[in-house]
Short mmCIF file of C-alpha atoms and ligand atoms in Angstrom, two decimals:
data_model
loop_
_atom_site.label_atom_id
_atom_site.label_comp_id
_atom_site.label_asym_id
_atom_site.label_seq_id
_atom_site.Cartn_x
_atom_site.Cartn_y
_atom_site.Cartn_z
CA MET A 210 -22.00 -2.04 -9.03
CA PHE A 211 -20.60 1.44 -8.02
CA GLU A 212 -21.89 3.58 -5.42
CA SER A 213 -21.08 7.26 -5.52
CA TYR A 214 -19.19 9.29 -2.71
CA PRO A 215 -20.09 11.53 -0.78
CA LEU A 216 -23.14 9.11 -0.57
CA HIS A 217 -26.44 10.53 -0.15
CA VAL A 218 -28.86 7.94 -1.76
CA ALA A 219 -29.93 4.90 -0.23
CA PRO A 220 -27.93 1.47 -1.10
CA THR A 221 -29.20 -0.27 -3.90
CA ARG A 222 -29.06 -3.53 -2.24
CA GLN A 223 -30.27 -3.79 1.26
CA LEU A 224 -28.04 -6.00 3.53
CA ARG A 225 -29.80 -8.17 5.97
CA ARG A 226 -28.94 -6.36 9.20
CA VAL A 227 -27.02 -8.67 11.49
CA GLU A 228 -26.39 -7.63 14.96
CA ARG A 229 -23.03 -6.13 15.55
CA PRO A 230 -20.36 -8.52 16.83
CA THR A 231 -18.93 -8.41 20.27
CA TRP A 232 -15.13 -8.13 19.17
CA THR A 233 -13.88 -9.65 22.27
CA ASN A 234 -15.88 -12.87 22.16
CA HIS A 235 -13.17 -15.36 21.88
CA SER A 236 -15.68 -18.20 20.96
CA ILE A 237 -16.18 -16.45 17.79
CA ALA A 238 -12.84 -15.54 17.03
CA THR A 239 -11.62 -19.08 17.33
CA ARG A 240 -14.29 -20.51 14.86
CA ARG A 241 -11.88 -19.67 12.15
CA ARG A 242 -8.76 -20.95 10.21
CA HIS A 243 -5.39 -19.79 11.44
CA GLY A 244 -2.96 -17.70 9.36
CA HIS A 245 -0.25 -19.94 7.64
CA ALA A 246 3.13 -20.08 9.07
CA PRO A 247 6.01 -18.81 7.06
CA LYS A 248 8.00 -21.21 4.88
CA PRO A 249 11.45 -20.02 4.78
CA TRP A 250 12.42 -22.96 2.56
CA VAL A 251 10.12 -21.59 -0.30
CA ALA A 252 12.20 -18.10 -0.07
CA ASP A 253 15.43 -19.93 -0.28
CA LEU A 254 14.31 -21.91 -3.24
CA LEU A 255 13.13 -19.22 -5.15
CA ALA A 256 16.22 -17.25 -4.27
CA ALA A 257 18.29 -20.10 -5.53
CA LEU A 258 16.22 -20.62 -8.82
CA ALA A 259 16.80 -16.79 -9.43
CA GLY A 260 20.41 -17.11 -8.92
CA ILE A 261 20.80 -20.19 -11.22
CA GLY A 262 18.39 -18.52 -13.82
CA PHE A 263 21.04 -15.28 -13.59
CA GLY A 264 24.04 -17.68 -14.14
CA VAL A 265 22.21 -19.39 -17.33
CA VAL A 266 21.42 -15.96 -18.71
CA ILE A 267 25.16 -14.93 -18.60
CA ALA A 268 26.22 -18.29 -19.74
CA LEU A 269 23.81 -18.14 -23.01
CA VAL A 270 25.07 -14.88 -23.96
CA VAL A 271 28.93 -15.46 -23.36
CA ILE A 272 28.39 -18.70 -25.30
CA GLY A 273 27.13 -16.92 -27.91
CA GLU A 274 30.02 -14.88 -28.78
CA THR A 275 33.08 -15.90 -30.86
CA GLY A 276 36.57 -14.75 -31.21
CA GLY A 277 35.49 -13.51 -34.74
CA THR A 278 32.72 -11.60 -33.58
CA LEU A 279 34.76 -9.90 -30.71
CA ALA A 280 37.52 -8.76 -33.04
CA SER A 281 35.32 -7.37 -35.61
CA PRO A 282 34.70 -3.52 -35.38
CA GLY A 283 32.45 -2.66 -32.48
CA GLY A 284 32.66 -6.30 -31.49
CA TRP A 285 33.15 -5.62 -27.72
CA LEU A 286 30.71 -2.77 -27.66
CA ILE A 287 28.12 -5.05 -28.89
CA ALA A 288 29.01 -7.88 -26.79
CA VAL A 289 28.83 -5.56 -23.77
CA GLY A 290 25.44 -4.48 -24.94
CA ARG A 291 24.05 -7.97 -25.32
CA LEU A 292 25.08 -8.80 -21.77
CA ALA A 293 23.72 -5.63 -20.30
CA GLY A 294 20.40 -6.22 -22.37
CA PHE A 295 19.84 -9.69 -21.20
CA THR A 296 21.05 -9.19 -17.49
CA GLY A 297 18.88 -6.08 -17.14
CA THR A 298 15.90 -7.55 -18.49
CA TYR A 299 16.36 -10.71 -16.18
CA SER A 300 16.81 -8.43 -13.23
CA MET A 301 13.44 -6.44 -14.18
CA LEU A 302 11.75 -9.87 -14.25
CA VAL A 303 12.99 -10.85 -10.78
CA MET A 304 11.95 -7.40 -9.36
CA ILE A 305 8.30 -8.04 -10.86
CA VAL A 306 8.39 -11.61 -9.16
CA LEU A 307 9.34 -9.77 -5.79
CA ILE A 308 6.18 -7.55 -5.93
CA SER A 309 3.89 -10.11 -7.72
CA ARG A 310 2.34 -10.85 -4.26
CA LEU A 311 3.09 -14.49 -4.48
CA PRO A 312 1.38 -15.78 -1.02
CA TRP A 313 4.17 -17.81 0.15
CA LEU A 314 6.98 -15.18 -0.53
CA GLU A 315 4.73 -12.64 1.11
CA ARG A 316 4.19 -14.63 4.35
CA THR A 317 7.76 -15.53 4.57
CA VAL A 318 9.54 -12.39 3.70
CA GLY A 319 6.97 -9.79 4.33
CA GLN A 320 5.64 -7.25 1.74
CA ASP A 321 7.75 -4.30 3.55
CA ARG A 322 11.15 -6.17 3.15
CA LEU A 323 10.07 -7.27 -0.73
CA VAL A 324 9.16 -3.66 -1.64
CA ARG A 325 12.39 -2.55 0.09
CA TRP A 326 14.50 -5.25 -1.95
CA HIS A 327 12.50 -4.23 -5.10
CA ARG A 328 13.50 -0.58 -4.49
CA ARG A 329 17.16 -1.38 -3.63
CA ILE A 330 17.86 -2.99 -6.95
CA GLY A 331 15.30 -1.02 -8.92
CA GLY A 332 18.08 1.22 -10.23
CA TRP A 333 20.14 -1.72 -12.01
CA PRO A 334 17.75 -3.03 -14.35
CA VAL A 335 17.27 0.44 -15.76
CA ALA A 336 20.84 1.24 -15.91
CA LEU A 337 21.66 -1.92 -17.47
CA ILE A 338 19.07 -1.59 -20.12
CA ALA A 339 20.07 2.12 -20.77
CA LEU A 340 23.87 0.89 -21.12
CA HIS A 341 22.20 -1.83 -23.65
CA VAL A 342 20.72 0.93 -25.66
CA VAL A 343 23.95 2.95 -25.67
CA THR A 344 26.67 0.44 -26.44
CA ILE A 345 24.36 -1.55 -29.14
CA THR A 346 24.06 1.83 -30.89
CA LEU A 347 27.85 2.74 -30.59
CA GLY A 348 28.98 -0.90 -31.61
CA TYR A 349 26.54 -1.27 -34.88
CA ALA A 350 27.73 2.41 -35.77
CA GLN A 351 31.38 1.40 -35.70
CA MET A 352 30.53 -1.80 -37.43
CA THR A 353 28.55 -0.13 -40.22
CA LYS A 354 31.05 2.96 -40.15
CA VAL A 355 28.17 5.42 -39.60
CA GLY A 356 27.51 7.97 -36.93
CA PRO A 357 25.68 6.77 -33.61
CA LEU A 358 22.61 9.08 -34.42
CA HIS A 359 22.42 7.64 -37.98
CA GLN A 360 22.56 4.07 -36.44
CA LEU A 361 20.00 4.89 -34.11
CA TRP A 362 17.54 6.06 -36.95
CA VAL A 363 18.45 2.85 -39.19
CA PHE A 364 17.38 0.94 -35.84
CA LEU A 365 14.06 2.68 -35.45
CA ALA A 366 13.19 2.86 -39.30
CA ASN A 367 14.55 -0.66 -40.32
CA TYR A 368 14.29 -3.14 -37.53
CA PRO A 369 11.37 -4.88 -36.70
CA ASP A 370 9.80 -4.02 -33.36
CA MET A 371 12.67 -1.51 -32.58
CA LEU A 372 10.37 1.52 -32.31
CA ALA A 373 8.09 -0.14 -30.02
CA ALA A 374 11.11 -1.27 -27.93
CA MET A 375 12.44 2.22 -27.76
CA VAL A 376 9.07 3.62 -26.73
CA GLY A 377 9.24 0.99 -23.85
CA PHE A 378 12.69 2.25 -22.90
CA GLY A 379 11.54 5.64 -22.86
CA LEU A 380 8.68 4.60 -20.29
CA LEU A 381 10.95 2.81 -18.36
CA VAL A 382 13.47 5.75 -18.02
CA VAL A 383 10.30 7.88 -16.86
CA ALA A 384 9.17 5.34 -14.28
CA GLY A 385 12.62 4.79 -12.93
CA PHE A 386 13.17 8.60 -12.28
CA SER A 387 9.76 8.80 -10.68
CA SER A 388 10.94 6.35 -8.28
CA ALA A 389 13.90 8.09 -7.16
CA ARG A 390 13.52 9.33 -3.49
CA ILE A 391 13.44 12.99 -4.42
CA ALA A 392 10.77 12.71 -6.85
CA ARG A 393 8.70 10.47 -4.77
CA ARG A 394 8.66 12.83 -2.12
CA LYS A 395 7.30 15.52 -4.26
CA MET A 396 4.65 13.36 -5.81
CA LYS A 397 1.31 11.92 -4.65
CA TYR A 398 1.42 8.18 -4.12
CA GLU A 399 -1.30 7.55 -6.49
CA THR A 400 0.65 9.42 -9.22
CA TRP A 401 3.78 7.57 -8.72
CA TRP A 402 1.80 4.24 -8.71
CA VAL A 403 0.30 4.95 -12.03
CA ILE A 404 3.60 5.93 -13.51
CA HIS A 405 5.02 2.84 -12.15
CA LEU A 406 2.25 0.56 -13.89
CA TYR A 407 4.03 1.95 -17.17
CA ILE A 408 6.60 -0.66 -16.53
CA TYR A 409 4.51 -3.60 -17.30
CA LEU A 410 3.82 -1.58 -20.87
CA ALA A 411 7.40 -1.04 -21.17
CA LEU A 412 8.46 -4.56 -20.83
CA ALA A 413 5.70 -5.77 -23.03
CA LEU A 414 6.82 -3.35 -25.81
CA ALA A 415 10.33 -4.55 -25.50
CA PHE A 416 9.72 -8.33 -25.61
CA ALA A 417 9.14 -8.65 -29.35
CA HIS A 418 12.44 -6.74 -30.43
CA GLN A 419 14.43 -9.35 -28.19
CA ILE A 420 12.75 -12.41 -29.83
CA VAL A 421 12.99 -11.14 -33.30
CA THR A 422 16.08 -9.26 -33.41
CA GLY A 423 18.28 -10.95 -30.62
CA VAL A 424 21.43 -12.45 -32.26
CA VAL A 425 21.68 -14.82 -29.14
CA PHE A 426 18.42 -16.70 -30.21
CA LEU A 427 19.33 -16.95 -34.05
CA GLY A 428 19.81 -20.64 -34.43
CA HIS A 429 19.34 -21.22 -30.91
CA PRO A 430 15.87 -22.81 -30.43
CA LEU A 431 16.73 -23.90 -26.71
CA THR A 432 18.06 -20.53 -25.88
CA ARG A 433 14.63 -18.66 -27.40
CA ALA A 434 12.66 -21.40 -25.51
CA PHE A 435 14.31 -20.54 -22.21
CA TRP A 436 13.72 -16.90 -22.59
CA ILE A 437 10.17 -17.39 -23.60
CA ALA A 438 9.57 -19.57 -20.40
CA ILE A 439 10.95 -17.10 -18.00
CA TRP A 440 8.93 -14.43 -19.52
CA SER A 441 5.75 -16.54 -19.63
CA LEU A 442 6.45 -17.73 -15.96
CA THR A 443 6.71 -14.23 -14.59
CA ALA A 444 3.70 -12.92 -16.43
CA GLY A 445 1.58 -16.03 -15.38
CA LEU A 446 2.84 -15.38 -11.77
CA VAL A 447 1.55 -11.86 -11.82
CA LEU A 448 -1.67 -12.80 -13.64
CA VAL A 449 -2.53 -15.55 -11.05
CA SER A 450 -1.55 -13.93 -8.06
CA ARG A 451 -2.45 -10.45 -8.57
CA PHE A 452 -5.83 -10.95 -10.62
CA VAL A 453 -6.95 -14.52 -10.90
CA TRP A 454 -6.61 -15.64 -7.10
CA PRO A 455 -8.01 -12.67 -5.73
CA VAL A 456 -10.92 -12.52 -8.13
CA ILE A 457 -11.89 -16.27 -7.01
CA LYS A 458 -11.44 -15.54 -3.25
CA ASN A 459 -13.55 -12.38 -3.36
CA LEU A 460 -16.21 -14.07 -5.48
CA ARG A 461 -16.31 -16.64 -2.68
CA TYR A 462 -16.35 -14.04 0.12
CA GLN A 463 -18.92 -11.60 -1.04
CA LEU A 464 -17.70 -8.66 1.04
CA ARG A 465 -19.86 -5.76 1.59
CA VAL A 466 -19.53 -2.74 4.25
CA ALA A 467 -21.93 -3.65 7.18
CA ASP A 468 -21.10 -0.63 9.55
CA VAL A 469 -18.98 2.25 10.02
CA VAL A 470 -18.20 3.53 13.52
CA GLU A 471 -15.94 6.57 14.68
CA GLU A 472 -13.93 5.00 17.32
CA THR A 473 -11.83 8.23 18.30
CA PRO A 474 -11.89 11.62 16.57
CA GLY A 475 -10.93 10.98 12.71
CA VAL A 476 -10.59 7.10 13.27
CA TYR A 477 -13.34 4.94 12.01
CA SER A 478 -13.82 1.16 12.28
CA LEU A 479 -15.45 -0.48 9.17
CA THR A 480 -17.12 -3.76 9.85
CA ILE A 481 -17.36 -6.05 6.74
CA SER A 482 -19.68 -8.81 6.25
CA GLY A 483 -19.18 -11.71 4.16
CA GLU A 484 -19.50 -15.32 3.44
CA HIS A 485 -17.37 -18.33 4.15
CA LEU A 486 -15.08 -16.15 6.31
CA SER A 487 -14.21 -19.07 8.64
CA ARG A 488 -12.15 -20.40 5.71
CA LEU A 489 -10.18 -17.01 5.50
CA ALA A 490 -6.62 -18.10 6.91
CA VAL A 491 -5.09 -14.98 8.50
CA SER A 492 -3.09 -13.99 11.43
CA GLY A 493 -3.42 -11.14 13.93
CA GLY A 494 -1.13 -8.46 12.89
CA GLN A 495 -1.60 -9.04 8.95
CA PHE A 496 -3.11 -6.68 6.60
CA PHE A 497 -5.05 -6.90 3.26
CA GLN A 498 -5.16 -4.56 0.30
CA TRP A 499 -8.48 -2.93 0.37
CA ARG A 500 -10.55 -1.78 -2.55
CA PHE A 501 -13.93 -0.20 -2.09
CA PHE A 502 -16.54 -0.19 -4.82
CA ALA A 503 -17.50 3.41 -4.47
CA ARG A 504 -16.84 6.27 -7.14
CA GLY A 505 -13.57 7.71 -6.87
CA LEU A 506 -12.19 4.85 -4.52
CA PHE A 507 -12.41 1.79 -6.73
CA TRP A 508 -9.43 2.33 -8.90
CA HIS A 509 -6.85 2.03 -6.07
CA SER A 510 -6.22 -0.33 -3.25
CA HIS A 511 -4.77 0.64 0.15
CA PRO A 512 -3.40 -1.49 2.93
CA TYR A 513 -5.32 -1.66 6.40
CA SER A 514 -4.45 -4.21 8.96
CA LEU A 515 -7.33 -6.20 10.73
CA SER A 516 -8.01 -4.54 13.87
CA ALA A 517 -9.47 -7.80 15.23
CA LEU A 518 -9.45 -11.48 14.17
CA PRO A 519 -12.14 -12.32 11.68
CA HIS A 520 -15.39 -13.09 13.80
CA PRO A 521 -17.37 -14.76 11.04
CA PRO A 522 -19.33 -13.28 9.13
CA PHE A 523 -17.41 -10.20 10.04
CA LEU A 524 -14.08 -8.79 9.59
CA ARG A 525 -12.86 -5.19 11.11
CA VAL A 526 -10.42 -2.70 9.91
CA THR A 527 -9.68 0.55 11.75
CA VAL A 528 -8.66 3.51 9.52
CA LYS A 529 -7.52 7.00 10.25
CA GLY A 530 -8.27 9.39 7.86
CA SER A 531 -4.92 10.89 6.69
CA GLY A 532 -5.54 11.41 2.79
CA ASP A 533 -8.10 11.03 0.21
CA GLN A 534 -8.84 7.39 0.34
CA SER A 535 -8.40 6.93 3.96
CA LYS A 536 -10.90 10.02 4.83
CA ALA A 537 -13.36 8.81 2.45
CA VAL A 538 -13.88 5.49 4.24
CA ALA A 539 -15.76 7.18 6.97
CA HIS A 540 -18.62 7.93 4.29
CA LEU A 541 -18.90 4.51 2.99
CA LYS A 542 -22.57 3.29 2.92
CA HIS A 543 -24.11 0.09 4.27
CA GLY A 544 -23.90 -2.53 1.30
CA THR A 545 -20.68 -1.23 -0.56
CA ARG A 546 -18.86 -3.89 -2.02
CA VAL A 547 -15.36 -4.44 -0.88
CA PHE A 548 -12.61 -6.13 -2.54
CA ILE A 549 -9.71 -7.56 -0.62
CA GLU A 550 -6.18 -9.05 -1.44
CA GLY A 551 -4.02 -10.77 1.02
CA PRO A 552 -3.48 -11.42 3.85
CA TYR A 553 0.13 -10.16 3.84
CA GLY A 554 2.95 -9.43 6.37
CA THR A 555 4.89 -11.18 8.83
CA PHE A 556 3.94 -9.03 12.04
CA THR A 557 2.31 -12.13 13.59
CA ARG A 558 2.65 -14.44 16.30
CA HIS A 559 4.91 -16.82 13.96
CA ALA A 560 7.52 -14.22 14.52
CA ARG A 561 7.69 -14.93 18.15
CA THR A 562 10.57 -16.88 19.65
CA GLN A 563 9.95 -16.26 23.44
CA GLY A 564 7.24 -17.16 25.93
CA ARG A 565 7.15 -13.43 27.15
CA VAL A 566 5.80 -10.61 24.48
CA THR A 567 5.71 -6.91 24.83
CA LEU A 568 3.47 -5.11 22.52
CA ILE A 569 4.09 -1.34 22.29
CA GLY A 570 1.83 0.75 20.18
CA ALA A 571 0.50 4.41 19.46
CA GLY A 572 -2.12 6.30 17.27
CA VAL A 573 -3.81 3.87 14.71
CA GLY A 574 -0.67 1.40 15.01
CA ILE A 575 -2.54 -0.08 18.19
CA THR A 576 -4.84 -1.70 15.65
CA PRO A 577 -2.64 -4.72 14.46
CA LEU A 578 -1.54 -5.14 18.02
CA ARG A 579 -4.86 -5.44 18.92
CA ALA A 580 -5.55 -8.35 16.75
CA LEU A 581 -2.17 -9.91 17.35
CA LEU A 582 -2.88 -9.89 20.98
CA GLU A 583 -6.16 -11.90 20.40
CA ASP A 584 -4.08 -14.37 18.13
CA LEU A 585 -1.23 -15.06 20.72
CA PRO A 586 -1.47 -18.33 22.60
CA THR A 587 -3.15 -18.21 25.97
CA ASP A 588 0.13 -19.42 27.93
CA VAL A 589 2.18 -16.54 26.37
CA ASP A 590 3.06 -13.74 29.19
CA VAL A 591 1.98 -10.47 27.66
CA SER A 592 2.75 -6.79 28.58
CA VAL A 593 1.04 -4.13 26.54
CA VAL A 594 2.31 -0.39 26.73
CA ILE A 595 0.18 2.17 24.70
CA ARG A 596 1.43 5.71 24.05
CA ALA A 597 -1.06 8.58 23.73
CA SER A 598 -1.53 12.40 24.12
CA CYS A 599 -4.82 11.90 25.87
CA VAL A 600 -6.77 8.91 26.73
CA GLU A 601 -9.70 9.83 24.24
CA ASP A 602 -7.17 9.21 21.48
CA ILE A 603 -6.51 5.56 22.52
CA VAL A 604 -8.15 3.36 19.73
CA HIS A 605 -9.86 0.36 21.06
CA ARG A 606 -8.97 1.05 24.45
CA ASP A 607 -11.40 -0.90 26.22
CA GLU A 608 -10.86 -3.89 23.95
CA VAL A 609 -7.12 -4.07 24.46
CA GLU A 610 -7.63 -3.54 28.17
CA GLU A 611 -10.23 -6.59 28.22
CA LEU A 612 -7.99 -8.67 26.25
CA VAL A 613 -5.12 -8.17 28.42
CA ARG A 614 -7.15 -8.75 31.45
CA MET A 615 -8.68 -12.01 30.14
CA ARG A 616 -5.11 -13.56 29.88
CA GLY A 617 -3.63 -12.03 33.05
CA GLY A 618 -1.26 -9.70 31.23
CA LYS A 619 -0.01 -6.27 32.14
CA PHE A 620 -1.45 -2.98 30.65
CA HIS A 621 0.37 0.28 30.61
CA GLU A 622 -0.83 3.56 29.28
CA LEU A 623 1.58 6.47 28.92
CA VAL A 624 -0.63 9.39 28.53
CA GLY A 625 0.47 13.01 28.17
CA SER A 626 2.33 15.30 25.83
CA ARG A 627 5.97 14.60 24.65
CA LYS A 628 7.00 17.28 27.12
CA GLU A 629 5.37 15.72 30.03
CA VAL A 630 5.91 11.85 29.37
CA SER A 631 8.84 10.55 27.43
CA PHE A 632 9.18 6.92 26.31
CA ASP A 633 13.01 6.66 27.04
CA PRO A 634 15.06 3.49 28.02
CA GLY A 635 14.44 4.18 31.70
CA THR A 636 10.67 4.45 31.36
CA MET A 637 10.45 1.13 29.25
CA GLY A 638 12.69 -0.69 31.79
CA ARG A 639 10.34 0.36 34.70
CA LEU A 640 7.13 -0.81 32.98
CA VAL A 641 8.33 -3.98 31.50
CA PRO A 642 11.54 -4.96 33.53
CA LYS A 643 11.82 -8.14 31.74
CA ILE A 644 11.75 -6.57 28.33
CA ALA A 645 15.24 -8.06 27.47
CA LYS A 646 13.94 -11.41 27.76
CA SER A 647 10.72 -11.07 25.54
CA ASP A 648 9.75 -10.38 21.83
CA VAL A 649 8.81 -6.90 21.32
CA TYR A 650 6.28 -5.92 18.68
CA VAL A 651 6.00 -2.15 18.07
CA CYS A 652 3.63 -0.28 15.80
CA GLY A 653 3.07 3.45 15.44
CA PRO A 654 4.23 6.59 13.65
CA ASP A 655 7.78 6.36 12.01
CA GLY A 656 9.37 8.32 14.87
CA PHE A 657 7.75 6.72 17.59
CA THR A 658 8.70 3.40 16.25
CA GLU A 659 12.31 4.40 15.95
CA ARG A 660 12.62 5.50 19.53
CA VAL A 661 10.95 2.85 20.80
CA VAL A 662 13.16 0.33 18.83
CA ALA A 663 16.19 2.40 20.15
CA ALA A 664 15.19 2.41 23.66
CA ALA A 665 14.47 -1.71 23.49
CA LEU A 666 17.89 -2.05 22.07
CA ARG A 667 19.35 -0.12 24.97
CA GLN A 668 17.46 -2.15 27.59
CA GLY A 669 19.32 -5.27 25.87
CA CYS A 670 16.76 -6.63 23.49
CA ASP A 671 18.11 -8.82 20.85
CA PRO A 672 17.49 -7.00 17.56
CA LYS A 673 16.07 -10.37 16.25
CA ARG A 674 13.20 -10.20 18.81
CA ILE A 675 12.10 -6.55 17.69
CA HIS A 676 9.44 -6.67 15.26
CA HIS A 677 7.75 -3.65 13.83
CA GLU A 678 5.29 -2.91 11.22
CA ALA A 679 5.52 0.38 9.25
CA PHE A 680 2.34 2.06 7.91
CA SER A 681 4.11 3.17 4.71
CA PHE A 682 6.44 1.37 2.42
C1 FAD B 792 1.33 -2.67 6.20
C2 FAD B 792 0.32 -1.25 6.18
C3 FAD B 792 -0.63 -1.39 7.06
C4 FAD B 792 -1.52 -0.34 7.37
N1 FAD B 792 -2.44 -0.50 8.15
C5 FAD B 792 -3.36 0.57 8.63
C6 FAD B 792 -4.17 0.56 9.49
O1 FAD B 792 -4.76 -0.65 9.92
N2 FAD B 792 -4.95 1.61 9.74
C7 FAD B 792 -4.57 2.85 9.12
O2 FAD B 792 -5.41 3.90 9.53
N3 FAD B 792 -3.65 2.99 8.30
C8 FAD B 792 -2.90 1.95 7.78
N4 FAD B 792 -1.92 1.93 6.98
C9 FAD B 792 -1.66 3.33 6.49
C10 FAD B 792 -2.64 3.51 5.14
O3 FAD B 792 -2.42 2.49 4.32
C11 FAD B 792 -2.49 4.67 4.64
O4 FAD B 792 -2.51 5.73 5.61
C12 FAD B 792 -3.42 5.08 3.41
O5 FAD B 792 -3.01 4.08 2.61
C13 FAD B 792 -3.25 6.57 3.00
O6 FAD B 792 -3.89 6.77 1.87
P1 FAD B 792 -4.66 7.92 1.50
O7 FAD B 792 -5.07 7.98 0.05
O8 FAD B 792 -5.70 8.39 2.45
O9 FAD B 792 -3.46 9.07 1.79
P2 FAD B 792 -2.55 9.63 0.89
O10 FAD B 792 -2.26 11.16 1.18
O11 FAD B 792 -2.61 9.25 -0.76
O12 FAD B 792 -1.16 8.77 1.44
C14 FAD B 792 -0.54 9.02 2.49
C15 FAD B 792 0.65 8.08 2.69
O13 FAD B 792 0.08 6.73 2.71
C16 FAD B 792 0.88 5.74 2.21
N5 FAD B 792 0.15 5.16 1.15
C17 FAD B 792 -0.91 5.79 0.33
N6 FAD B 792 -1.57 4.81 -0.54
C18 FAD B 792 -0.61 3.50 -0.26
C19 FAD B 792 -0.93 2.48 -0.98
N7 FAD B 792 -1.87 2.00 -1.69
N8 FAD B 792 0.04 1.34 -0.32
C20 FAD B 792 1.01 1.78 0.66
N9 FAD B 792 1.19 2.91 1.25
C21 FAD B 792 0.14 4.00 0.76
C22 FAD B 792 2.06 6.57 1.23
O14 FAD B 792 3.16 6.72 2.28
C23 FAD B 792 1.45 7.89 1.41
O15 FAD B 792 2.49 8.90 1.19
C24 FAD B 792 -1.28 0.96 6.77
C25 FAD B 792 -0.09 0.94 5.89
C26 FAD B 792 0.72 -0.24 5.68
C27 FAD B 792 1.83 -0.01 4.73
#
């Protein structure tokens, strides 16, 4: 199943050599399923359900308290601890659903925004669960008239599943700290990702102590059933959308590397062949998570946008070697198995609101724009602006030019060093005079995207009509 990297030996299974597709041949690209449109009502419904669930959790905890329990020593501390524990765990489950890669949610909200939300609320569950540990320990210590450390020891030694829960809490704290911006900057993406996976283990370790020792559940079978149901639902969603569904789809598609070509220095296009690809619903501008079955590469997946619409039986991605994995793809051998998850992303024609579109790209950011260009309806008036230091660095230059020519659009190249050529609002206005009345799609390095967005706003573009894809989360 595995092929080694660097790859010196011949592939174990030779693929039938198929002629390389002509990536600008539209008749092939149209023999395919179009990407699904976003469904905003699904996101609204899920948000409403999450809100209702939160209300129910608070109500269940509050109803479980009585005047007597609150008035007893440590009563208030214990009540606060229970509320913090339940709301913290519930928010943690919501965070997991946000990144469970639910197709409807991904298609409507977009992975970048979901990851941003996940990050923004990420500190709260950890803080609430820490509050739970502290206040419950202090509360019980007051109730039993012992010191907090003694109480902690009693919990660990005498309460069922409490030791596992405490180990889970430790893992959660480590994962929480590793996600802080300052720590993340110093860490390799893969290291952070592996630490982050411990959150699933932390939650699993904590589950039993909630069900077995949670006072809120004693004598309340309905509350217990509700809590088990939301845990099962979350676990089911993660299992199905991250494992079962991708495995089923990949067994169907049987993807393998068919060809690797250097496009510009350090940038490689991978042609992937497969079966039933005319049934793969994807929009130009979307990306997949790619996993290559080669030694050292299999254990992590990376996001790459399609650099052309599927031309069944082929897909194509174009990758710039920037780190370990992206550099290694240049050495992938013909026949290497490929596993994809997706498609994801909202950087598609569905985001368009106008009959006029401006696509602005630089570097490897041109690749999703190239696929998007192919996917835009033929009656859309298109202008493309490409920024590069030299012409040789422009990825898929001929294809973009030809696609623009075929639809009668305008193609501009801004070539030269930053000193020679600046992409300011004036230049933008000269190149695309009607930019304020168009949808603007931007993809390129972070600094470039920021400058283009600022220039477009200065030219009077509506922020809602500026769509950009970042190549890092
Ligand atoms: C939505 C999206 C679409 C992309 N499309 C393309 C494309 O079409 N062509 C292309 O060349 N590059 C694309 N990228 C960038 C590409 O994913 C990274 O360059 C690649 O993952 C780097 O991995 P590495 O191991 O080579 O480098 P590393 O040195 O390990 O990582 C460099 C940086 O890449 C990012 N990164 C690494 N791994 C991941 C991951 N699994 N998920 C998210 N971000 C990660 C992190 O910000 C990290 O700091 C895209 C990124 C995103 C988020």
